């Protein structure tokens, strides 16, 4: 499963915030933010803190897509 954080980036733009605001206000490392930019997995604790800070739900900041295997199966 692949996690995309496009919703998060859109919310940050809409609220005139930057990624560094997350690192400063929520004490999230820049490495974690970089993982999110590269479609990496982060802990639910981090996602919960982001949702509380932005007053949104998980589905607002992340979307999930099931990867297909080489043989076409999921």
CSV table of N, CA, C and O in Angstrom, one decimal:
chain,number,residue,atom,x,y,z
A,1,UNK,N,0.8,-1.2,0.0
A,1,UNK,CA,0.0,0.0,0.0
A,1,UNK,C,0.9,1.2,0.0
A,1,UNK,O,1.9,1.3,0.7
A,2,UNK,N,0.5,2.2,-0.8
A,2,UNK,CA,1.2,3.4,-0.9
A,2,UNK,C,0.4,4.6,-0.3
A,2,UNK,O,-0.8,4.6,-0.5
A,3,UNK,N,1.0,5.4,0.5
A,3,UNK,CA,0.3,6.6,1.1
A,3,UNK,C,0.8,7.8,0.4
A,3,UNK,O,2.0,8.1,0.3
A,4,UNK,N,-0.2,8.6,0.0
A,4,UNK,CA,0.1,9.9,-0.6
A,4,UNK,C,-0.4,11.0,0.3
A,4,UNK,O,-1.5,10.9,0.9
A,5,UNK,N,0.3,12.1,0.4
A,5,UNK,CA,0.0,13.1,1.3
A,5,UNK,C,-0.3,14.4,0.6
A,5,UNK,O,-0.2,15.5,1.1
A,6,UNK,N,-0.9,14.3,-0.6
A,6,UNK,CA,-1.2,15.5,-1.4
A,6,UNK,C,-2.2,16.4,-0.7
A,6,UNK,O,-2.2,17.6,-0.8
A,7,UNK,N,-3.1,15.8,0.0
A,7,UNK,CA,-4.1,16.6,0.8
A,7,UNK,C,-3.5,17.4,1.8
A,7,UNK,O,-3.9,18.6,2.0
A,8,UNK,N,-2.4,16.9,2.5
A,8,UNK,CA,-1.7,17.7,3.4
A,8,UNK,C,-1.1,18.9,2.8
A,8,UNK,O,-1.2,20.0,3.3
A,9,UNK,N,-0.4,18.7,1.7
A,9,UNK,CA,0.3,19.9,1.0
A,9,UNK,C,-0.8,20.9,0.6
A,9,UNK,O,-0.5,22.1,0.7
A,10,UNK,N,-1.9,20.5,0.1
A,10,UNK,CA,-3.0,21.4,-0.3
A,10,UNK,C,-3.5,22.2,0.9
A,10,UNK,O,-3.6,23.4,0.8
A,11,UNK,N,-3.7,21.5,2.0
A,11,UNK,CA,-4.2,22.2,3.2
A,11,UNK,C,-3.2,23.2,3.7
A,11,UNK,O,-3.5,24.4,4.1
A,12,UNK,N,-1.9,22.9,3.7
A,12,UNK,CA,-0.8,23.8,4.1
A,12,UNK,C,-0.9,25.1,3.2
A,12,UNK,O,-0.8,26.2,3.7
A,13,UNK,N,-1.0,24.9,1.9
A,13,UNK,CA,-1.1,26.0,1.0
A,13,UNK,C,-2.4,26.9,1.3
A,13,UNK,O,-2.3,28.1,1.4
A,14,UNK,N,-3.5,26.2,1.5
A,14,UNK,CA,-4.7,26.9,1.8
A,14,UNK,C,-4.7,27.7,3.0
A,14,UNK,O,-5.2,28.8,3.1
A,15,UNK,N,-4.0,27.2,4.0
A,15,UNK,CA,-3.8,27.9,5.3
A,15,UNK,C,-2.6,28.8,5.4
A,15,UNK,O,-2.3,29.3,6.5
A,16,UNK,N,-1.9,28.9,4.3
A,16,UNK,CA,-0.7,29.7,4.2
A,16,UNK,C,0.3,29.3,5.2
A,16,UNK,O,1.0,30.1,5.9
A,17,UNK,N,0.5,28.0,5.3
A,17,UNK,CA,1.5,27.4,6.2
A,17,UNK,C,2.6,26.8,5.4
A,17,UNK,O,2.4,26.5,4.2
A,18,UNK,N,3.7,26.5,6.0
A,18,UNK,CA,4.8,25.8,5.3
A,18,UNK,C,5.1,24.5,6.1
A,18,UNK,O,4.8,24.3,7.3
A,19,UNK,N,5.9,23.7,5.5
A,19,UNK,CA,6.3,22.4,6.1
A,19,UNK,C,7.1,22.7,7.4
A,19,UNK,O,6.9,22.0,8.4
A,20,UNK,N,7.9,23.8,7.4
A,20,UNK,CA,8.6,24.1,8.6
A,20,UNK,C,7.7,24.5,9.8
A,20,UNK,O,8.1,24.3,11.0
A,21,UNK,N,6.5,24.9,9.5
A,21,UNK,CA,5.5,25.2,10.6
A,21,UNK,C,5.2,23.9,11.3
A,21,UNK,O,5.0,23.9,12.6
A,22,UNK,N,5.1,22.8,10.6
A,22,UNK,CA,4.8,21.5,11.2
A,22,UNK,C,6.0,21.1,12.1
A,22,UNK,O,5.8,20.6,13.2
A,23,UNK,N,7.2,21.3,11.6
A,23,UNK,CA,8.4,20.8,12.4
A,23,UNK,C,8.5,21.7,13.6
A,23,UNK,O,8.9,21.1,14.7
A,24,UNK,N,8.2,23.0,13.5
A,24,UNK,CA,8.4,23.8,14.7
A,24,UNK,C,7.3,23.7,15.7
A,24,UNK,O,7.5,23.6,16.9
A,25,UNK,N,6.0,23.7,15.3
A,25,UNK,CA,4.9,23.6,16.2
A,25,UNK,C,4.6,22.2,16.8
A,25,UNK,O,4.1,22.1,17.9
A,26,UNK,N,4.9,21.2,16.0
A,26,UNK,CA,4.5,19.9,16.4
A,26,UNK,C,5.7,19.0,16.8
A,26,UNK,O,5.6,17.9,17.1
A,27,UNK,N,6.9,19.6,16.7
A,27,UNK,CA,8.2,18.9,17.0
A,27,UNK,C,8.3,17.6,16.1
A,27,UNK,O,8.7,16.6,16.6
A,28,UNK,N,7.9,17.8,14.8
A,28,UNK,CA,8.1,16.7,13.9
A,28,UNK,C,9.4,16.9,13.2
A,28,UNK,O,9.7,18.0,12.7
A,29,UNK,N,10.2,15.9,13.0
A,29,UNK,CA,11.5,16.0,12.4
A,29,UNK,C,11.4,16.3,10.9
A,29,UNK,O,10.4,15.9,10.3
A,30,UNK,N,12.4,17.0,10.4
A,30,UNK,CA,12.4,17.3,8.9
A,30,UNK,C,12.6,16.0,8.2
A,30,UNK,O,12.1,15.9,7.0
A,31,UNK,N,13.1,15.0,8.8
A,31,UNK,CA,13.2,13.7,8.1
A,31,UNK,C,11.9,13.1,7.9
A,31,UNK,O,11.6,12.5,6.9
A,32,UNK,N,11.0,13.2,8.9
A,32,UNK,CA,9.6,12.7,8.8
A,32,UNK,C,8.9,13.4,7.7
A,32,UNK,O,8.2,12.8,6.9
A,33,UNK,N,9.0,14.8,7.6
A,33,UNK,CA,8.4,15.5,6.6
A,33,UNK,C,8.9,15.1,5.2
A,33,UNK,O,8.2,15.0,4.2
A,34,UNK,N,10.2,14.8,5.1
A,34,UNK,CA,10.8,14.4,3.8
A,34,UNK,C,10.2,13.0,3.4
A,34,UNK,O,10.0,12.8,2.2
A,35,UNK,N,10.0,12.1,4.4
A,35,UNK,CA,9.4,10.8,4.1
A,35,UNK,C,8.0,11.0,3.5
A,35,UNK,O,7.7,10.3,2.6
A,36,UNK,N,7.3,12.0,4.0
A,36,UNK,CA,6.0,12.2,3.5
A,36,UNK,C,6.0,12.8,2.1
A,36,UNK,O,5.1,12.5,1.3
A,37,UNK,N,7.0,13.5,1.8
A,37,UNK,CA,7.2,14.0,0.5
A,37,UNK,C,7.6,13.0,-0.5
A,37,UNK,O,7.4,13.1,-1.7
A,38,UNK,N,8.2,11.9,0.0
A,38,UNK,CA,8.6,10.8,-0.9
A,38,UNK,C,7.7,9.6,-0.8
A,38,UNK,O,8.1,8.5,-1.1
A,39,UNK,N,6.4,9.8,-0.4
A,39,UNK,CA,5.4,8.8,-0.3
A,39,UNK,C,5.9,7.7,0.7
A,39,UNK,O,5.7,6.5,0.4
A,40,UNK,N,6.5,8.1,1.8
A,40,UNK,CA,6.9,7.1,2.8
A,40,UNK,C,5.9,7.0,3.9
A,40,UNK,O,5.0,7.8,4.1
A,41,UNK,N,6.0,6.0,4.7
A,41,UNK,CA,5.1,5.7,5.8
A,41,UNK,C,5.6,6.5,7.0
A,41,UNK,O,6.8,6.6,7.3
A,42,UNK,N,4.7,7.1,7.8
A,42,UNK,CA,5.0,7.7,9.0
A,42,UNK,C,4.0,7.2,10.1
A,42,UNK,O,3.0,6.6,9.8
A,43,UNK,N,4.4,7.4,11.3
A,43,UNK,CA,3.5,6.8,12.4
A,43,UNK,C,2.2,7.5,12.5
A,43,UNK,O,2.0,8.7,12.1
A,44,UNK,N,1.2,6.8,13.1
A,44,UNK,CA,-0.1,7.3,13.3
A,44,UNK,C,-0.1,8.4,14.3
A,44,UNK,O,-0.9,9.4,14.2
A,45,UNK,N,0.9,8.4,15.2
A,45,UNK,CA,1.0,9.5,16.2
A,45,UNK,C,1.3,10.8,15.5
A,45,UNK,O,0.7,11.8,15.8
A,46,UNK,N,2.2,10.8,14.5
A,46,UNK,CA,2.5,12.0,13.8
A,46,UNK,C,1.3,12.5,13.0
A,46,UNK,O,1.0,13.7,13.0
A,47,UNK,N,0.6,11.5,12.3
A,47,UNK,CA,-0.6,11.9,11.5
A,47,UNK,C,-1.7,12.5,12.4
A,47,UNK,O,-2.3,13.5,12.1
A,48,UNK,N,-1.8,11.9,13.6
A,48,UNK,CA,-2.8,12.4,14.6
A,48,UNK,C,-2.5,13.9,15.0
A,48,UNK,O,-3.3,14.7,15.1
A,49,UNK,N,-1.2,14.1,15.3
A,49,UNK,CA,-0.8,15.4,15.7
A,49,UNK,C,-1.0,16.5,14.6
A,49,UNK,O,-1.5,17.6,14.9
A,50,UNK,N,-0.7,16.1,13.4
A,50,UNK,CA,-1.0,17.0,12.2
A,50,UNK,C,-2.4,17.3,12.1
A,50,UNK,O,-2.8,18.4,11.9
A,51,UNK,N,-3.3,16.2,12.2
A,51,UNK,CA,-4.7,16.4,12.1
A,51,UNK,C,-5.3,17.4,13.2
A,51,UNK,O,-6.1,18.2,12.9
A,52,UNK,N,-4.8,17.2,14.4
A,52,UNK,CA,-5.2,18.1,15.5
A,52,UNK,C,-4.8,19.5,15.2
A,52,UNK,O,-5.6,20.4,15.4
A,53,UNK,N,-3.6,19.7,14.8
A,53,UNK,CA,-3.0,21.0,14.5
A,53,UNK,C,-3.8,21.7,13.4
A,53,UNK,O,-4.1,22.9,13.5
A,54,UNK,N,-4.1,21.0,12.3
A,54,UNK,CA,-4.8,21.5,11.2
A,54,UNK,C,-6.3,21.5,11.3
A,54,UNK,O,-7.0,21.9,10.4
A,55,UNK,N,-6.8,20.8,12.3
A,55,UNK,CA,-8.3,20.7,12.6
A,55,UNK,C,-8.9,20.0,11.4
A,55,UNK,O,-9.8,20.5,10.7
A,56,UNK,N,-8.4,18.8,11.1
A,56,UNK,CA,-8.9,18.0,9.9
A,56,UNK,C,-8.9,16.5,10.3
A,56,UNK,O,-8.5,16.1,11.4
A,57,UNK,N,-9.3,15.7,9.4
A,57,UNK,CA,-9.3,14.2,9.5
A,57,UNK,C,-8.2,13.6,8.7
A,57,UNK,O,-7.7,14.2,7.8
A,58,UNK,N,-7.9,12.4,9.0
A,58,UNK,CA,-6.8,11.6,8.3
A,58,UNK,C,-7.1,11.6,6.8
A,58,UNK,O,-6.2,11.8,6.0
A,59,UNK,N,-8.3,11.4,6.4
A,59,UNK,CA,-8.6,11.3,5.0
A,59,UNK,C,-8.4,12.7,4.3
A,59,UNK,O,-8.3,12.7,3.1
A,60,UNK,N,-8.4,13.7,5.1
A,60,UNK,CA,-8.1,15.0,4.5
A,60,UNK,C,-6.7,15.2,4.1
A,60,UNK,O,-6.4,16.0,3.2
A,61,UNK,N,-5.8,14.6,4.8
A,61,UNK,CA,-4.3,14.8,4.5
A,61,UNK,C,-3.6,13.6,3.8
A,61,UNK,O,-2.6,13.8,3.3
A,62,UNK,N,-4.2,12.4,3.9
A,62,UNK,CA,-3.6,11.3,3.3
A,62,UNK,C,-4.6,10.4,2.5
A,62,UNK,O,-5.8,10.4,2.8
A,63,UNK,N,-4.1,9.8,1.4
A,63,UNK,CA,-4.9,8.9,0.6
A,63,UNK,C,-4.0,7.6,0.4
A,63,UNK,O,-2.8,7.7,0.4
A,64,UNK,N,-4.7,6.5,0.3
A,64,UNK,CA,-4.0,5.2,0.3
A,64,UNK,C,-4.3,4.6,-1.1
A,64,UNK,O,-5.5,4.6,-1.6
A,65,UNK,N,-3.3,3.9,-1.6
A,65,UNK,CA,-3.5,3.2,-2.9
A,65,UNK,C,-2.8,1.9,-2.8
A,65,UNK,O,-1.7,1.8,-2.4
A,66,UNK,N,-3.5,0.9,-3.2
A,66,UNK,CA,-3.0,-0.5,-3.1
A,66,UNK,C,-2.1,-0.7,-4.3
A,66,UNK,O,-2.5,-0.4,-5.5
A,67,UNK,N,-0.9,-1.2,-4.1
A,67,UNK,CA,0.1,-1.4,-5.2
A,67,UNK,C,-0.3,-2.8,-5.8
A,67,UNK,O,-0.7,-3.7,-5.2
A,68,UNK,N,-0.1,-2.8,-7.1
A,68,UNK,CA,-0.3,-4.1,-7.8
A,68,UNK,C,1.1,-4.8,-7.9
A,68,UNK,O,2.1,-4.1,-8.1
A,69,UNK,N,1.1,-6.1,-7.8
A,69,UNK,CA,2.3,-6.9,-8.0
A,69,UNK,C,2.6,-7.0,-9.4
A,69,UNK,O,1.9,-6.7,-10.3
A,70,UNK,N,3.8,-7.5,-9.7
A,70,UNK,CA,4.3,-7.6,-11.1
A,70,UNK,C,3.3,-8.5,-11.9
A,70,UNK,O,3.1,-8.2,-13.1
A,71,UNK,N,2.7,-9.5,-11.3
A,71,UNK,CA,1.8,-10.4,-12.0
A,71,UNK,C,0.4,-9.7,-12.2
A,71,UNK,O,-0.6,-10.3,-12.7
A,72,UNK,N,0.2,-8.5,-11.7
A,72,UNK,CA,-1.1,-7.8,-11.8
A,72,UNK,C,-2.0,-8.0,-10.7
A,72,UNK,O,-3.1,-7.4,-10.6
A,73,UNK,N,-1.7,-8.8,-9.7
A,73,UNK,CA,-2.5,-9.1,-8.5
A,73,UNK,C,-2.2,-8.0,-7.5
A,73,UNK,O,-1.2,-7.3,-7.5
A,74,UNK,N,-3.2,-7.8,-6.6
A,74,UNK,CA,-3.1,-6.8,-5.6
A,74,UNK,C,-2.6,-7.4,-4.3
A,74,UNK,O,-2.7,-8.5,-4.0
